[in-house]
Short mmCIF file of C-alpha atoms and ligand atoms in Angstrom, two decimals:
data_model
loop_
_atom_site.label_atom_id
_atom_site.label_comp_id
_atom_site.label_asym_id
_atom_site.label_seq_id
_atom_site.Cartn_x
_atom_site.Cartn_y
_atom_site.Cartn_z
CA MET Q 39 42.66 97.65 91.21
CA THR Q 40 45.55 99.65 92.63
CA LEU Q 41 45.14 102.66 94.85
CA LEU Q 42 46.22 104.79 91.92
CA ASP Q 43 43.09 103.74 90.06
CA GLN Q 44 40.73 104.84 92.81
CA PRO Q 45 39.45 108.28 91.84
CA ASP Q 46 37.56 108.82 95.11
CA THR Q 47 40.81 108.86 97.11
CA TRP Q 48 41.75 111.95 95.15
CA THR Q 49 39.28 114.24 96.90
CA GLY Q 50 40.92 114.32 100.32
CA PRO Q 51 43.78 113.00 102.37
CA TYR Q 52 44.19 109.26 102.33
CA VAL Q 53 47.12 107.19 103.57
CA GLY Q 54 46.67 103.49 102.93
CA GLY Q 55 49.65 101.99 104.78
CA ASP Q 56 53.10 102.61 106.14
CA LEU Q 57 55.21 105.41 104.67
CA PRO Q 58 57.06 105.27 102.46
CA GLY Q 59 54.87 102.91 100.48
CA PRO Q 60 56.65 100.25 98.40
CA ARG Q 61 56.86 102.22 95.13
CA SER Q 62 57.99 105.35 96.94
CA ALA Q 63 60.60 103.33 98.82
CA GLU Q 64 61.96 102.06 95.53
CA LEU Q 65 62.28 105.55 94.02
CA LEU Q 66 63.73 106.95 97.23
CA ALA Q 67 66.36 104.20 97.20
CA ARG Q 68 67.21 104.94 93.54
CA GLN Q 69 67.42 108.63 94.41
CA GLU Q 70 69.75 107.90 97.30
CA ARG Q 71 71.99 105.86 94.99
CA HIS Q 72 72.21 108.49 92.24
CA GLU Q 73 71.56 111.91 93.74
CA SER Q 74 73.74 114.04 95.94
CA ASN Q 75 73.82 113.82 99.67
CA ALA Q 76 72.59 117.41 99.72
CA ARG Q 77 69.02 116.35 98.80
CA SER Q 78 66.77 117.51 101.60
CA TYR Q 79 62.94 117.44 101.55
CA PRO Q 80 62.45 113.68 100.97
CA ARG Q 81 64.58 112.89 103.98
CA ARG Q 82 61.84 114.11 106.30
CA LEU Q 83 58.94 113.65 103.91
CA PRO Q 84 59.71 110.21 102.47
CA ILE Q 85 57.41 110.01 99.47
CA ALA Q 86 57.83 109.96 95.70
CA ILE Q 87 55.24 112.17 94.01
CA ALA Q 88 53.18 110.94 91.07
CA GLU Q 89 50.86 113.86 90.45
CA ALA Q 90 49.11 116.76 92.10
CA SER Q 91 46.02 118.90 91.83
CA GLY Q 92 45.05 122.03 93.78
CA SER Q 93 46.01 121.52 97.42
CA LEU Q 94 46.48 117.78 97.04
CA VAL Q 95 49.48 115.65 96.14
CA ARG Q 96 49.32 111.97 95.29
CA ASP Q 97 52.34 109.76 95.80
CA VAL Q 98 53.29 106.83 93.57
CA ASP Q 99 51.59 104.43 95.98
CA GLY Q 100 48.23 106.20 95.72
CA ASN Q 101 48.41 107.99 99.06
CA VAL Q 102 46.94 111.47 98.95
CA PHE Q 103 48.23 114.36 101.04
CA ILE Q 104 47.08 117.90 101.70
CA ASP Q 105 50.06 119.95 100.62
CA PHE Q 106 50.83 122.74 103.07
CA LEU Q 107 54.35 123.08 101.70
CA ALA Q 108 53.14 124.06 98.21
CA GLY Q 109 56.53 123.77 96.55
CA ALA Q 110 58.11 125.87 99.33
CA GLY Q 111 55.59 128.64 98.70
CA VAL Q 112 55.87 128.54 94.93
CA LEU Q 113 52.43 127.14 94.05
CA SER Q 114 50.34 130.15 95.02
CA LEU Q 115 47.28 128.89 93.15
CA GLY Q 116 47.89 125.26 94.00
CA HIS Q 117 49.12 122.50 91.75
CA ASN Q 118 48.09 122.63 88.11
CA HIS Q 119 45.55 125.43 88.30
CA PRO Q 120 43.58 124.77 85.09
CA GLU Q 121 43.75 128.36 83.84
CA LEU Q 122 47.50 128.51 84.42
CA VAL Q 123 47.93 125.18 82.66
CA ALA Q 124 45.95 126.61 79.73
CA ALA Q 125 48.09 129.77 79.66
CA VAL Q 126 51.32 127.76 79.72
CA THR Q 127 50.03 125.32 77.09
CA ALA Q 128 49.08 128.16 74.75
CA GLN Q 129 52.50 129.76 75.19
CA LEU Q 130 54.30 126.44 74.74
CA GLY Q 131 53.59 126.29 71.06
CA ARG Q 132 54.46 129.97 70.53
CA LEU Q 133 57.77 130.76 72.24
CA THR Q 134 59.35 129.24 75.31
CA HIS Q 135 62.75 130.88 75.74
CA GLY Q 136 63.63 134.43 74.83
CA LEU Q 137 66.88 135.43 76.62
CA ASP Q 138 66.26 139.06 77.50
CA PHE Q 139 64.63 140.11 74.24
CA PRO Q 140 61.34 141.92 74.66
CA THR Q 141 58.30 139.80 73.82
CA PRO Q 142 54.60 140.59 74.17
CA VAL Q 143 54.18 138.15 77.05
CA LYS Q 144 57.26 139.47 78.84
CA ASP Q 145 55.92 142.99 78.44
CA ALA Q 146 52.58 141.90 79.92
CA PHE Q 147 54.41 140.19 82.78
CA THR Q 148 56.44 143.35 83.47
CA GLU Q 149 53.23 145.40 83.56
CA ALA Q 150 51.66 142.84 85.89
CA GLN Q 151 54.65 142.95 88.24
CA LEU Q 152 54.63 146.73 88.39
CA SER Q 153 50.85 146.75 88.86
CA MET Q 154 51.38 145.16 92.27
CA LEU Q 155 53.10 148.33 93.47
CA ASP Q 156 51.51 151.49 94.78
CA PRO Q 157 51.40 153.98 91.83
CA HIS Q 158 54.01 156.40 93.12
CA LEU Q 159 56.42 153.57 93.97
CA ARG Q 160 55.72 151.98 90.59
CA ASP Q 161 56.68 155.19 88.80
CA ARG Q 162 60.19 155.18 90.18
CA MET Q 163 60.90 151.45 89.94
CA LYS Q 164 62.68 149.49 87.24
CA ILE Q 165 62.74 145.74 86.83
CA HIS Q 166 65.61 143.37 86.13
CA PHE Q 167 65.06 139.77 85.09
CA CYS Q 168 67.51 137.55 86.92
CA GLY Q 169 68.55 133.94 86.62
CA PRO Q 170 65.47 132.02 87.65
CA THR Q 171 66.07 131.54 91.38
CA GLY Q 172 65.60 133.62 94.47
CA ALA Q 173 69.31 133.30 95.25
CA ASN Q 174 70.29 134.68 91.86
CA ALA Q 175 68.00 137.66 92.37
CA VAL Q 176 69.55 138.26 95.81
CA ASP Q 177 72.98 138.21 94.14
CA ALA Q 178 71.72 140.69 91.57
CA ALA Q 179 70.43 143.01 94.31
CA LEU Q 180 73.81 142.93 96.04
CA LYS Q 181 75.68 143.68 92.83
CA LEU Q 182 73.29 146.51 92.00
CA CYS Q 183 73.68 148.18 95.40
CA LYS Q 184 77.45 147.73 95.46
CA THR Q 185 77.74 149.21 91.97
CA ALA Q 186 75.46 152.13 92.78
CA THR Q 187 77.08 153.05 96.10
CA GLY Q 188 80.67 152.02 95.44
CA ARG Q 189 80.61 150.41 98.91
CA GLY Q 190 81.46 146.80 99.69
CA ASP Q 191 79.88 145.91 103.03
CA VAL Q 192 76.39 144.53 103.51
CA ILE Q 193 74.15 144.15 106.53
CA SER Q 194 71.99 141.13 107.04
CA PHE Q 195 70.02 139.77 109.99
CA GLN Q 196 70.45 136.78 112.25
CA GLY Q 197 68.02 133.98 111.44
CA GLY Q 198 67.55 135.21 107.87
CA PHE Q 199 67.63 133.03 104.78
CA HIS Q 200 68.47 134.33 101.32
CA GLY Q 201 69.48 131.29 99.27
CA SER Q 202 72.23 128.79 98.63
CA SER Q 203 74.45 130.50 96.07
CA HIS Q 204 77.79 131.63 97.45
CA ALA Q 205 76.74 135.25 97.92
CA ALA Q 206 73.17 134.56 99.08
CA MET Q 207 74.49 132.01 101.55
CA ALA Q 208 76.85 134.64 102.92
CA LEU Q 209 73.77 136.70 103.87
CA THR Q 210 72.06 133.70 105.44
CA GLY Q 211 72.13 132.98 109.15
CA LEU Q 212 72.52 129.20 108.87
CA VAL Q 213 76.02 128.57 110.20
CA SER Q 214 75.85 124.82 109.45
CA GLN Q 215 75.59 125.54 105.71
CA LYS Q 216 78.53 127.92 105.75
CA ARG Q 217 80.93 126.06 108.00
CA PRO Q 218 81.97 123.47 105.37
CA VAL Q 219 82.52 126.17 102.70
CA PRO Q 220 85.44 128.38 103.72
CA ASN Q 221 86.17 131.81 102.28
CA GLY Q 222 82.60 132.97 101.92
CA VAL Q 223 81.73 136.34 100.38
CA PRO Q 224 83.33 138.90 102.71
CA GLY Q 225 81.95 142.08 104.21
CA VAL Q 226 78.64 140.75 105.54
CA HIS Q 227 77.71 141.91 109.04
CA PHE Q 228 74.91 140.28 111.00
CA PHE Q 229 72.63 142.21 113.29
CA PRO Q 230 69.82 140.98 115.55
CA TYR Q 231 66.32 140.58 114.12
CA SER Q 232 63.16 141.27 116.13
CA TYR Q 233 62.68 137.63 117.07
CA CYS Q 234 61.01 138.47 120.36
CA THR Q 235 60.26 134.91 121.51
CA ARG Q 236 64.00 134.26 121.66
CA CYS Q 237 65.32 137.80 121.82
CA PRO Q 238 68.78 137.69 120.23
CA ILE Q 239 70.04 140.27 122.71
CA GLY Q 240 68.49 138.56 125.69
CA LEU Q 241 65.82 141.11 126.58
CA THR Q 242 62.19 140.55 127.49
CA ARG Q 243 59.27 142.17 125.70
CA ALA Q 244 58.74 144.38 128.74
CA ASN Q 245 62.21 145.95 128.71
CA CYS Q 246 63.21 145.73 125.07
CA GLU Q 247 62.47 149.14 123.53
CA THR Q 248 63.27 147.44 120.21
CA ASN Q 249 66.93 147.39 121.08
CA CYS Q 250 67.64 145.14 118.08
CA ALA Q 251 67.02 148.21 115.92
CA GLY Q 252 68.74 150.38 118.53
CA TYR Q 253 71.88 148.26 118.32
CA LEU Q 254 72.01 148.67 114.55
CA GLU Q 255 71.40 152.42 114.87
CA ARG Q 256 74.15 152.85 117.43
CA SER Q 257 76.61 150.64 115.52
CA LEU Q 258 76.21 152.44 112.21
CA ARG Q 259 76.42 155.88 113.80
CA ASP Q 260 79.48 154.95 115.88
CA GLY Q 261 82.80 155.89 114.32
CA ASN Q 262 84.30 153.10 116.40
CA GLY Q 263 81.46 150.66 115.60
CA GLY Q 264 83.59 148.65 113.22
CA VAL Q 265 81.10 148.54 110.36
CA PRO Q 266 81.79 150.81 107.38
CA LEU Q 267 78.78 152.45 105.74
CA PRO Q 268 77.28 149.50 103.85
CA ALA Q 269 76.11 149.14 100.28
CA ALA Q 270 72.84 147.62 101.42
CA VAL Q 271 70.75 146.40 104.31
CA VAL Q 272 68.98 143.18 103.34
CA LEU Q 273 65.82 142.35 105.27
CA GLU Q 274 62.99 139.84 105.25
CA MET Q 275 59.66 141.23 106.48
CA VAL Q 276 58.81 137.77 107.77
CA GLN Q 277 61.70 135.37 108.19
CA GLY Q 278 60.37 132.28 106.46
CA GLU Q 279 63.04 129.60 106.65
CA GLY Q 280 64.06 131.23 109.94
CA GLY Q 281 60.82 129.89 111.45
CA ILE Q 282 58.02 132.25 110.33
CA VAL Q 283 59.16 135.22 112.37
CA PRO Q 284 57.35 138.42 111.38
CA GLY Q 285 59.52 141.47 111.99
CA THR Q 286 57.87 143.84 114.43
CA ARG Q 287 56.48 147.02 112.94
CA GLU Q 288 58.72 149.25 115.02
CA PHE Q 289 61.84 147.27 114.12
CA VAL Q 290 61.17 147.41 110.39
CA GLN Q 291 60.21 151.08 110.48
CA ARG Q 292 63.34 152.01 112.42
CA VAL Q 293 65.57 150.07 110.02
CA ARG Q 294 63.90 151.95 107.16
CA ALA Q 295 64.29 155.32 108.88
CA LEU Q 296 67.97 154.66 109.62
CA THR Q 297 68.78 153.50 106.10
CA LEU Q 298 67.06 156.57 104.67
CA GLU Q 299 68.94 158.86 107.04
CA LEU Q 300 72.33 157.30 106.19
CA GLY Q 301 71.68 156.82 102.47
CA ILE Q 302 71.83 153.01 102.51
CA PRO Q 303 69.65 151.14 99.99
CA LEU Q 304 67.14 148.91 101.78
CA VAL Q 305 66.68 145.57 100.01
CA VAL Q 306 63.57 143.66 101.06
CA ASP Q 307 63.79 139.97 100.28
CA GLU Q 308 60.21 139.09 99.38
CA VAL Q 309 61.12 135.82 97.70
CA GLN Q 310 58.90 133.95 100.14
CA THR Q 311 56.51 136.67 101.29
CA GLY Q 312 55.84 138.22 97.88
CA CYS Q 313 52.94 137.88 95.47
CA GLY Q 314 50.25 137.72 98.11
CA ARG Q 315 51.57 135.21 100.66
CA THR Q 316 50.97 137.52 103.64
CA GLY Q 317 47.65 138.95 102.44
CA THR Q 318 48.99 141.99 100.59
CA TRP Q 319 50.90 141.82 97.32
CA PHE Q 320 54.11 142.46 99.20
CA ALA Q 321 54.60 142.12 102.95
CA PHE Q 322 56.39 145.49 103.21
CA GLU Q 323 53.07 147.22 102.52
CA GLN Q 324 51.88 146.14 105.96
CA TYR Q 325 54.79 147.93 107.59
CA GLY Q 326 54.13 151.35 106.07
CA ILE Q 327 57.57 151.49 104.43
CA GLU Q 328 58.89 151.78 100.91
CA PRO Q 329 62.03 149.79 100.06
CA ASP Q 330 64.67 150.67 97.48
CA VAL Q 331 64.98 147.15 96.10
CA ILE Q 332 62.43 144.31 96.15
CA VAL Q 333 63.60 140.76 95.47
CA ALA Q 334 60.85 138.42 94.24
CA SER Q 335 60.74 134.94 92.82
CA LYS Q 336 58.99 131.82 94.14
CA ALA Q 337 55.27 132.52 93.47
CA LEU Q 338 55.63 134.84 90.49
CA SER Q 339 54.38 132.31 87.94
CA GLY Q 340 51.94 130.68 90.37
CA ILE Q 341 52.57 127.27 88.84
CA GLY Q 342 56.22 126.63 89.57
CA ALA Q 343 57.71 127.79 86.27
CA PRO Q 344 60.91 129.43 87.51
CA VAL Q 345 61.34 133.19 87.30
CA ALA Q 346 63.02 135.80 89.51
CA VAL Q 347 63.20 139.57 89.39
CA ILE Q 348 64.38 142.57 91.29
CA LEU Q 349 62.32 145.73 91.28
CA TYR Q 350 64.40 148.74 92.24
CA ASP Q 351 64.59 152.48 92.38
CA ALA Q 352 65.73 153.80 89.01
CA LYS Q 353 68.30 155.97 90.83
CA LEU Q 354 70.28 152.79 91.56
CA ASP Q 355 70.48 151.84 87.90
CA THR Q 356 74.16 152.56 87.36
CA TRP Q 357 74.63 149.12 85.84
CA ALA Q 358 76.53 148.74 82.57
CA PRO Q 359 74.97 146.64 79.82
CA GLY Q 360 75.37 142.96 80.69
CA ALA Q 361 76.08 143.67 84.38
CA HIS Q 362 73.89 140.78 85.49
CA THR Q 363 73.34 138.33 82.66
CA GLY Q 364 72.17 134.74 82.69
CA THR Q 365 70.87 132.43 79.99
CA PHE Q 366 67.62 131.54 81.69
CA ARG Q 367 66.19 135.00 82.12
CA GLY Q 368 63.50 134.71 79.48
CA ASN Q 369 61.17 131.94 80.61
CA GLN Q 370 58.14 132.79 78.50
CA LEU Q 371 56.10 129.98 80.09
CA ALA Q 372 56.60 131.56 83.50
CA PHE Q 373 55.67 134.97 82.11
CA ALA Q 374 52.46 133.63 80.56
CA ALA Q 375 51.47 131.88 83.78
CA GLY Q 376 52.46 134.90 85.89
CA VAL Q 377 50.23 137.31 83.95
CA GLU Q 378 47.33 134.89 84.34
CA ALA Q 379 48.10 134.25 88.03
CA ILE Q 380 47.87 137.94 88.89
CA ARG Q 381 44.64 138.26 86.90
CA ILE Q 382 43.13 135.31 88.78
CA ILE Q 383 44.30 136.55 92.17
CA ARG Q 384 42.50 139.85 91.49
CA ARG Q 385 39.42 138.29 89.94
CA ASP Q 386 38.93 135.74 92.74
CA ASP Q 387 39.91 138.05 95.60
CA VAL Q 388 42.62 135.57 96.53
CA LEU Q 389 44.27 138.14 98.81
CA GLY Q 390 40.99 138.31 100.76
CA ASN Q 391 41.07 134.52 100.98
CA VAL Q 392 44.63 134.68 102.34
CA VAL Q 393 43.46 136.97 105.14
CA ARG Q 394 40.36 134.90 105.95
CA ARG Q 395 42.11 131.54 105.83
CA GLY Q 396 44.96 132.99 107.90
CA GLU Q 397 42.45 134.06 110.55
CA GLN Q 398 40.93 130.59 110.41
CA ILE Q 399 44.33 128.99 111.04
CA ALA Q 400 45.00 131.44 113.88
CA ASP Q 401 41.65 130.53 115.49
CA ARG Q 402 42.11 126.79 115.09
CA LEU Q 403 45.64 126.84 116.53
CA ALA Q 404 45.01 129.44 119.25
CA GLY Q 405 44.56 126.81 121.97
CA LEU Q 406 48.12 125.58 121.46
CA ALA Q 407 49.63 128.76 122.85
CA ASP Q 408 49.03 127.65 126.45
CA HIS Q 409 50.84 124.35 126.07
CA PRO Q 410 54.18 124.31 127.91
CA TRP Q 411 55.92 122.74 124.89
CA VAL Q 412 54.64 125.43 122.53
CA ALA Q 413 56.75 128.59 122.56
CA GLU Q 414 54.55 130.51 120.14
CA VAL Q 415 52.01 130.25 117.34
CA ARG Q 416 52.63 133.09 114.90
CA GLY Q 417 52.14 134.10 111.33
CA ARG Q 418 50.94 136.52 108.69
CA GLY Q 419 48.42 135.72 105.96
CA LEU Q 420 49.12 132.14 104.92
CA MET Q 421 52.54 131.75 106.52
CA TRP Q 422 52.13 130.16 109.94
CA GLY Q 423 54.51 128.60 112.38
CA VAL Q 424 54.17 126.63 115.61
CA GLU Q 425 57.40 126.81 117.57
CA PHE Q 426 58.15 124.03 120.04
CA THR Q 427 60.34 124.46 123.08
CA ASN Q 428 61.50 122.27 125.90
CA PRO Q 429 59.83 123.82 128.96
CA GLU Q 430 62.59 122.65 131.28
CA THR Q 431 65.57 123.92 129.35
CA GLY Q 432 63.95 126.63 127.24
CA GLU Q 433 65.80 125.22 124.23
CA PRO Q 434 64.10 124.83 120.84
CA ALA Q 435 62.58 121.35 120.58
CA GLY Q 436 63.39 120.23 117.05
CA SER Q 437 62.66 116.60 117.88
CA VAL Q 438 59.04 117.48 118.68
CA ALA Q 439 58.63 119.40 115.41
CA ALA Q 440 60.11 116.43 113.54
CA ALA Q 441 57.70 114.07 115.29
CA VAL Q 442 54.76 116.34 114.44
CA GLN Q 443 55.86 116.51 110.81
CA ALA Q 444 56.16 112.71 110.56
CA ARG Q 445 52.82 112.09 112.28
CA ALA Q 446 51.05 114.68 110.15
CA LEU Q 447 52.40 113.01 107.02
CA ARG Q 448 51.11 109.66 108.17
CA GLN Q 449 47.66 111.23 108.49
CA GLY Q 450 47.84 112.88 105.07
CA LEU Q 451 49.25 116.36 105.64
CA ILE Q 452 52.55 117.70 104.31
CA VAL Q 453 54.12 120.43 106.44
CA GLU Q 454 57.66 121.77 106.58
CA VAL Q 455 59.83 122.65 109.57
CA GLY Q 456 62.29 125.50 110.01
CA GLY Q 457 63.88 127.93 112.43
CA ARG Q 458 66.46 127.25 115.13
CA ASP Q 459 66.94 123.49 115.52
CA ASP Q 460 64.11 123.12 112.97
CA ALA Q 461 61.77 123.50 115.93
CA VAL Q 462 59.05 125.38 114.04
CA VAL Q 463 56.35 123.51 112.11
CA ARG Q 464 55.50 125.72 109.15
CA LEU Q 465 52.24 125.98 107.23
CA MET Q 466 52.32 127.45 103.72
CA PRO Q 467 49.21 126.33 101.84
CA PRO Q 468 48.28 127.55 98.37
CA LEU Q 469 46.76 131.03 98.60
CA ASN Q 470 43.44 129.85 97.18
CA VAL Q 471 43.10 127.01 99.69
CA THR Q 472 39.50 126.40 100.76
CA ALA Q 473 38.09 126.74 104.27
CA GLU Q 474 37.28 123.04 104.21
CA THR Q 475 40.87 122.05 103.40
CA VAL Q 476 42.20 124.36 106.11
CA GLU Q 477 39.78 122.77 108.56
CA THR Q 478 40.90 119.24 107.68
CA ALA Q 479 44.59 120.21 107.73
CA CYS Q 480 44.30 121.91 111.13
CA SER Q 481 42.52 118.88 112.58
CA ILE Q 482 45.30 116.61 111.35
CA LEU Q 483 47.96 118.97 112.64
CA LEU Q 484 46.38 119.32 116.07
CA ASP Q 485 46.05 115.57 116.30
CA ALA Q 486 49.68 115.08 115.26
CA ILE Q 487 50.80 117.65 117.85
CA THR Q 488 48.74 115.98 120.58
CA GLN Q 489 50.27 112.60 119.76
CA ALA Q 490 53.81 113.93 119.52
CA LEU Q 491 53.53 115.83 122.78
CA ARG Q 492 51.96 112.88 124.58
CA VAL Q 493 54.92 110.72 123.58
CA THR Q 494 57.40 113.46 124.43
CA THR Q 495 55.83 114.18 127.80
CA GLU Q 496 55.65 110.49 128.71
CA TYR Q 497 59.26 110.10 127.68
CA GLN Q 498 60.18 113.09 129.82
CA LEU Q 499 58.35 111.61 132.80
CA GLU Q 500 59.97 108.24 132.31
CA ALA Q 501 63.45 109.66 131.86
N1 PMP D 142 65.12 134.38 99.97
C1 PMP D 142 64.16 133.86 100.74
C2 PMP D 142 63.48 134.75 101.74
C3 PMP D 142 63.80 132.51 100.61
O1 PMP D 142 62.85 132.01 101.42
C4 PMP D 142 64.47 131.73 99.66
C5 PMP D 142 64.10 130.26 99.46
N2 PMP D 142 63.52 129.62 100.51
C6 PMP D 142 65.46 132.32 98.87
C7 PMP D 142 65.76 133.64 99.04
C8 PMP D 142 66.22 131.52 97.84
O2 PMP D 142 65.40 131.19 96.78
P1 PMP D 142 65.86 130.01 95.79
O3 PMP D 142 65.76 128.73 96.56
O4 PMP D 142 64.87 130.06 94.65
O5 PMP D 142 67.23 130.31 95.38
#
């Protein structure tokens, strides 16, 4: 009997040997031979996946992992939620692809999307179906705001991530991705984000007075500031890839106040935070602001069927017919799953679960905050990050995060890293994750951190 035949290993994490196992190693080698050098996740998480269910993933060698990556935040109701599978299956025999023609299921999906908004915001918002990626929706938002304002410059924030298309990459902080690709989209200006642990303008929490927002305010009001009035300010409420950095309330509110005062559309990129990830439908709700454009994608179908939209103030709709086309804008399977996902999230109080499980994670990880190698434990809802730092140099400690990730995998937990030097271990479980799974995952993580730090500290002492 092979491990794959053992049903009991399917109920919790189980790693039967070295990673990658032999079948995974074979597929990884074939992938390396045929696929581009740009492939990324399996480099640090060396497994080949056979199947998945709920919060668990099974690799081709029969090892079972708790999945706290969840398709990079896509699988809001876990892998293969039975009701979403049923909704997709029913739609599969009816209609799968509809360009941008209206269909009953697309209409229901549109209603469901708008139903996530506060009524008075909903009344003034329109929706555009984009090509099915977050990056394409970011591109659409830029084009919309440029068309509506007639302006060409855009403001983005250091540490932010908005996608890998040429324009979305231009808004992204990651210099290493941009350096090899000259002549990026021009007119993007980067301003500091409220990343208080490593304040981008070198202040401490005691003396900061939210000067990141102050710098933006002064620059845009300064006739000698060098930045023309922009078409848009593009902002993540919580920088996800940037290392789970929630914007501070004052920072976000001041950016909103400034953009309103100067007549600049505020685009909130909720690709990662949207559809319940932070405990409210959208993260901006927690900041007491209303954006002009919302970009959403990842979790909209709940099951990984790709779909991306922008929701935006009807006043911006100066687009001509066909202004942002794309063949794959009518994924009926995603629409069917998305309608069902929102119904289930309401029915099962999944947003309540996000808050409770988030508090559970915060409690379980609280003790880490005192460790000299831990810069901060932070998060919102079910987006959590543990940032590692070298206590002697103060530099981000990416090697520790990598060691934690590898050790966690060996004990049956998949986590991602991110942020500066990839020094933040990130937790993004499905939104309906159980308390029991969170408990097991946190135990594995804490153990992996203890081991990684023991090795690191010993190495430091030896060195
Ligand atoms: N915006 C944010 C905030 C994201 O986190 C991501 C993906 N991680 C994107 C945009 C790009 O989405 P996609 O990979 O689907 O293009």
